Amino acid sequence: MSLDLIPRTAYNEDHEAFRQTVRRFMETEIAPNAAKWAEDGLVPKSVWPKAGELGLLCPTVPEAYGGLGLDFGYNAIIDEEGAYNGGASTGFSLQSDIVANYLVSYGSEEQKQKWLPKMVSGEVVTAIAMTEPGTGSDLQGMRTTARKDGNHYVINGSKTYITNGQNADLILVCCKTDTEIEPKWKGVSIVLVESDREGFERGRNLDKIGQDEADTSELFFNDVRVPITNCLGEEGKGFIYLMSELPQERLSIAVSAQAAAQKAFDDTVAFTRDRKAFGKPILDFQNTRFTLADLKAKLQVGWAHLDWALSRHLKRELTPEEGAAAKLWHTELQWEVMDKCLQLHGGAGYMNEYAIARSWRAARVTRIFGGTNEIMKELIGRKL
């Protein structure tokens, strides 16, 4: 089965034509190399220009900055096809769905002209550094500082769990430009840091339990000097910018989670149809059929909800709590599907040579990143 067999309401004919280009790229460039990249702990930078050449990076960037000027639906299709074909393109979605939006929405004209065309082409890989060793979802508690010194900032601090950390040429660093102001969120700014700045160091490519191909890293800033003009938008508005962009980030996670769950389900149907026990296919046992029937029904509901959320977002109507709810629901569904599908694989499901084992490991983080699901419940609960 493939994703184009699922009736969709959020997309038009142009979206679906674009899907075929995305799928060919994922099937020829990503899927065959995913196991090697997982072993290496890195997707090589040479892949990025190939994606850029086909318009698969930052499609929403305006044409004035080298992009295609398309809507987020095109990003969502890239996310779906990437998740369905092995998930090794996580770094692409970070650049396209998250970082690009910050630059388009808040960047100066000079920043946009300098960085966006190179992000679209794949010449430049980007990251956004929010999380610190002592703070996870509590962004107001960050300790990385950017102190003014003449017409420069001097940045000190460390970040961790940063996607694209080893490959990044440009990092959007969330830091405190004012450590005294109350409430604390008013002191948060976002500053652009080029990876060749003196004092910037990449730490370990972290050893994770899943998504092995993603270069999730530690980053260190030791008296890193950048010009004041590297501030993204207004100083002290960083927290507001972060809160404004998180609904799209969380919708992006929901999209990938749903597609990954569908892939696991499709693979498991095929596996249980072929694998035999007690002289008949595993699929012929009532427990198998009932388990898969239950998952199929939930996936059907998931696609309908996802299209509703995408349609809301394309009309700029998706609220922060709706984005949080999408992330919460689809990642919880993803985990349920992965866990039950692995169980139906029996002992084979515990072997990394089977896709379900790798997908199960990779799925565990989606309930954590982008804000833990506990935080999603808190955000939704505040609006009750």
XYZ file of C-alpha atoms in Angstrom:
384
model
C 0.000 0.000 0.000
C 1.113 3.600 -0.476
C -0.183 6.879 0.858
C -1.886 7.907 -2.383
C -4.447 5.109 -1.857
C -5.796 6.969 1.195
C -8.526 9.492 0.225
C -7.482 12.951 1.390
C -9.361 16.230 1.691
C -6.556 18.674 2.601
C -4.744 18.409 -0.737
C -5.487 19.397 -4.336
C -4.247 17.928 -7.639
C -1.068 20.022 -7.578
C -0.228 18.696 -4.125
C -0.710 15.107 -5.257
C 1.381 15.634 -8.409
C 4.144 16.980 -6.173
C 3.796 13.852 -4.020
C 4.990 11.684 -6.915
C 8.220 13.700 -7.208
C 8.767 13.461 -3.456
C 8.094 9.728 -3.426
C 10.556 9.001 -6.228
C 13.247 10.905 -4.335
C 12.497 9.123 -1.068
C 12.452 5.709 -2.744
C 15.653 6.237 -4.750
C 17.811 8.510 -2.575
C 16.627 7.998 1.013
C 15.201 4.510 1.600
C 18.102 2.530 0.033
C 20.657 4.418 2.140
C 18.761 4.679 5.433
C 20.413 1.634 7.047
C 23.925 2.856 6.162
C 23.197 6.335 7.448
C 21.780 4.900 10.673
C 25.007 2.967 11.130
C 27.034 6.126 10.485
C 24.813 8.265 12.732
C 24.565 10.911 10.035
C 22.803 11.770 6.792
C 25.598 13.075 4.519
C 25.430 16.719 3.518
C 25.762 15.666 -0.138
C 22.082 14.593 -0.052
C 20.809 18.077 0.743
C 21.539 19.714 -2.653
C 19.831 16.770 -4.377
C 16.696 17.472 -2.367
C 17.042 21.186 -3.025
C 17.296 20.691 -6.761
C 13.858 19.026 -6.777
C 12.246 21.719 -4.638
C 12.002 19.499 -1.579
C 13.602 21.992 0.820
C 11.682 24.970 2.194
C 8.926 25.021 -0.473
C 7.044 27.756 1.395
C 9.900 30.267 1.051
C 8.792 33.143 -1.236
C 10.087 33.219 -4.795
C 11.937 36.468 -4.020
C 14.306 34.397 -1.866
C 14.698 31.432 -4.202
C 11.768 29.361 -2.949
C 8.632 28.112 -4.656
C 6.225 30.242 -2.618
C 3.945 27.271 -1.931
C 1.678 26.496 1.031
C 2.448 24.245 3.993
C 0.574 21.378 2.347
C 3.670 20.747 0.228
C 5.806 20.522 3.374
C 3.299 18.076 4.840
C 3.555 15.823 1.787
C 7.357 15.767 2.132
C 6.917 14.879 5.814
C 4.441 12.103 5.025
C 6.506 10.508 2.288
C 9.699 10.856 4.313
C 8.162 9.165 7.362
C 6.583 6.443 5.216
C 9.866 5.684 3.457
C 12.145 5.199 6.416
C 12.199 8.494 8.282
C 15.798 9.383 7.407
C 14.754 12.851 6.236
C 13.967 14.248 9.704
C 16.557 16.984 9.226
C 14.775 18.196 6.098
C 11.545 18.823 8.006
C 13.430 20.766 10.666
C 14.854 23.081 8.006
C 11.658 23.377 5.952
C 8.905 23.364 8.562
C 10.599 25.170 11.428
C 13.767 27.168 10.723
C 12.654 28.613 7.377
C 9.508 30.018 8.955
C 11.472 31.910 11.593
C 13.611 33.597 8.949
C 10.680 34.371 6.630
C 8.519 35.731 9.462
C 11.059 37.611 11.567
C 14.300 37.926 9.631
C 15.690 41.205 8.342
C 15.858 41.695 4.592
C 19.605 41.163 4.748
C 19.194 37.909 6.693
C 16.573 36.631 4.267
C 18.669 37.446 1.199
C 21.751 35.866 2.707
C 20.352 32.610 4.082
C 17.044 31.602 2.514
C 18.282 30.922 -1.055
C 21.054 28.694 0.311
C 18.592 26.860 2.565
C 16.310 26.234 -0.411
C 19.175 24.902 -2.529
C 20.576 22.712 0.244
C 23.874 24.586 0.243
C 23.239 25.557 3.871
C 21.961 23.220 6.597
C 20.331 24.821 9.617
C 19.412 23.990 13.202
C 17.534 25.681 16.013
C 19.005 25.399 19.504
C 16.407 25.623 22.245
C 16.987 22.780 24.720
C 19.712 22.940 27.348
C 21.122 20.229 29.643
C 19.189 21.586 32.631
C 16.004 22.698 30.878
C 13.739 20.803 28.511
C 10.243 22.124 27.843
C 10.831 25.094 30.201
C 12.236 27.512 27.637
C 12.057 30.455 30.056
C 14.629 28.698 32.225
C 17.393 28.705 29.603
C 20.825 29.853 30.797
C 22.666 30.556 27.546
C 23.370 34.284 27.438
C 24.142 36.842 24.751
C 25.829 39.855 26.366
C 26.221 43.084 24.432
C 29.751 44.278 23.840
C 29.778 47.300 21.562
C 28.103 46.303 18.309
C 28.436 42.592 19.054
C 26.850 39.913 21.229
C 29.129 37.603 23.204
C 27.374 34.250 23.573
C 28.090 31.734 26.325
C 26.278 28.523 27.172
C 25.476 25.074 25.889
C 22.639 23.315 24.111
C 21.754 19.659 23.756
C 19.527 17.312 21.707
C 19.957 19.582 18.686
C 18.833 18.019 15.389
C 21.226 18.716 12.474
C 23.838 19.589 15.094
C 26.779 18.010 13.250
C 25.781 19.234 9.790
C 24.492 22.714 10.594
C 26.115 25.735 8.941
C 23.745 28.149 10.686
C 22.179 27.775 14.136
C 19.296 29.826 15.497
C 20.347 30.073 19.145
C 17.734 30.834 21.786
C 19.411 32.801 24.536
C 18.958 35.409 27.250
C 19.850 38.920 26.160
C 18.504 40.221 29.476
C 18.982 38.077 32.591
C 17.419 40.545 35.050
C 14.042 41.344 33.491
C 10.810 39.898 34.882
C 8.910 37.960 33.727
C 11.878 35.953 32.447
C 10.408 35.239 29.017
C 10.874 38.903 28.107
C 14.637 38.399 28.191
C 14.695 35.684 25.514
C 16.043 36.461 22.034
C 16.980 34.384 18.997
C 20.447 35.025 17.576
C 21.906 33.614 14.350
C 25.267 31.909 14.860
C 27.354 30.715 11.922
C 29.169 27.451 12.608
C 32.566 28.898 11.632
C 32.475 31.502 14.431
C 35.396 31.306 16.822
C 34.360 29.813 20.150
C 31.601 27.646 18.686
C 32.151 23.915 19.183
C 30.131 20.853 18.289
C 29.977 18.277 21.041
C 29.058 14.636 20.717
C 26.759 13.237 18.106
C 24.543 11.786 20.814
C 23.913 8.052 21.117
C 20.115 7.622 20.965
C 17.788 4.634 21.209
C 16.196 5.511 17.873
C 16.427 7.753 14.801
C 20.054 6.678 14.578
C 20.659 8.564 11.328
C 19.754 11.946 12.861
C 22.806 13.936 13.992
C 21.362 14.979 17.339
C 24.143 16.846 19.098
C 25.537 18.896 21.916
C 26.595 22.456 21.016
C 28.888 24.736 23.005
C 29.283 28.518 22.870
C 32.412 29.938 24.490
C 32.641 33.727 24.077
C 31.207 33.466 20.560
C 31.089 36.964 19.070
C 28.416 37.782 16.505
C 27.248 41.199 15.276
C 24.116 42.701 16.821
C 22.578 42.469 13.333
C 22.494 38.673 13.811
C 19.561 39.072 16.195
C 16.448 37.573 14.598
C 13.660 40.111 14.752
C 13.476 42.262 17.858
C 15.589 41.705 20.933
C 13.498 40.284 23.765
C 10.768 38.967 21.457
C 12.302 35.506 21.049
C 9.876 33.747 23.394
C 6.891 35.242 21.565
C 8.349 34.080 18.246
C 8.871 30.572 19.623
C 5.296 30.352 20.871
C 3.968 31.644 17.550
C 5.782 29.024 15.487
C 5.259 25.981 17.724
C 1.767 25.081 16.360
C 3.264 24.405 12.913
C 6.150 22.443 14.421
C 3.704 20.294 16.365
C 1.499 19.764 13.320
C 4.602 18.693 11.402
C 5.343 16.091 14.100
C 1.740 14.880 13.931
C 1.954 14.480 10.146
C 5.113 12.383 10.339
C 3.742 10.320 13.232
C 0.581 9.436 11.317
C 2.493 8.435 8.170
C 5.000 6.345 10.126
C 2.133 4.580 11.895
C 0.480 3.825 8.559
C 3.712 2.341 7.219
C 4.085 0.087 10.262
C 0.490 -1.072 9.858
C 0.901 -1.789 6.133
C 4.105 -3.736 6.718
C 2.495 -5.734 9.505
C -0.498 -6.729 7.394
C 1.932 -8.022 4.762
C 4.039 -9.815 7.399
C 1.098 -11.562 9.079
C -0.278 -12.602 5.715
C 3.006 -14.302 4.767
C 4.235 -15.664 8.121
C 2.651 -18.918 9.263
C 2.075 -20.486 12.682
C 0.366 -23.779 13.435
C -0.054 -24.374 9.711
C -1.842 -21.168 8.763
C -1.047 -17.469 8.231
C -0.877 -15.390 11.405
C -3.485 -13.119 9.841
C -6.029 -15.952 10.020
C -6.018 -15.896 13.820
C -8.834 -13.839 15.294
C -6.527 -11.996 17.693
C -4.402 -10.787 14.778
C -7.424 -9.704 12.725
C -9.053 -7.929 15.661
C -5.842 -6.125 16.614
C -5.293 -4.951 13.051
C -8.956 -4.051 12.585
C -8.811 -1.839 15.673
C -5.641 -0.126 14.401
C -7.106 0.328 10.930
C -10.136 2.099 12.382
C -7.939 4.403 14.466
C -5.704 5.191 11.481
C -8.800 6.062 9.472
C -9.864 8.508 12.162
C -6.303 9.833 12.301
C -6.158 10.710 8.619
C -9.507 12.495 8.825
C -8.342 14.521 11.818
C -5.003 15.291 10.199
C -6.718 16.663 7.103
C -8.931 18.793 9.340
C -5.884 20.190 11.150
C -3.981 20.761 7.893
C -6.956 22.552 6.366
C -7.221 24.749 9.455
C -3.514 25.551 9.300
C -3.593 26.365 5.577
C -6.285 28.940 6.387
C -4.131 30.197 9.291
C -6.836 29.151 11.754
C -5.063 26.376 13.698
C -4.809 27.466 17.333
C -1.876 26.634 19.625
C -4.023 24.225 21.635
C -5.258 22.532 18.443
C -1.651 22.106 17.318
C -0.817 20.673 20.738
C -3.790 18.308 20.524
C -2.697 17.096 17.084
C 0.814 16.394 18.320
C -0.543 14.636 21.415
C -3.090 12.447 19.647
C -1.087 11.378 16.611
C 2.090 10.564 18.522
C 0.108 8.510 21.043
C -1.532 6.698 18.116
C 1.865 6.163 16.515
C 3.165 4.496 19.668
C 0.110 2.253 19.992
C 0.398 1.153 16.371
C 4.145 0.550 16.592
C 3.914 -1.448 19.797
C 1.052 -3.674 18.678
C 2.580 -4.198 15.236
C 5.908 -5.187 16.784
C 4.048 -7.708 18.979
C 2.437 -9.249 15.892
C 5.909 -9.764 14.418
C 6.786 -11.997 17.369
C 10.512 -12.564 17.884
C 11.269 -10.986 14.516
C 9.930 -7.698 15.839
C 12.774 -7.533 18.339
C 15.407 -7.806 15.616
C 16.823 -4.592 14.206
C 17.006 -6.145 10.737
C 13.216 -5.752 10.574
C 11.855 -2.301 9.826
C 9.285 -2.530 12.614
C 12.031 -2.709 15.254
C 13.750 0.411 13.942
C 10.412 2.221 13.550
C 9.369 1.271 17.094
C 12.603 2.702 18.506
C 12.330 5.862 16.406
C 8.722 6.430 17.491
C 9.549 6.719 21.176
C 10.900 10.248 20.897
C 7.862 11.800 19.213
C 6.033 11.949 22.536
C 9.009 13.892 23.922
C 10.328 16.370 21.339
C 8.423 19.447 20.243
C 7.279 19.673 23.869
C 6.494 16.532 25.860
C 2.972 15.154 25.636
C 2.504 16.080 29.278
C 3.134 19.700 28.300
C 0.651 19.289 25.411
C -2.018 18.258 27.938
C -1.162 21.272 30.083
C -1.505 23.626 27.088
C -4.845 22.116 26.125
C -6.029 22.085 29.729
C -5.337 25.781 30.249
C -7.972 26.624 27.626
C -10.727 24.515 29.180
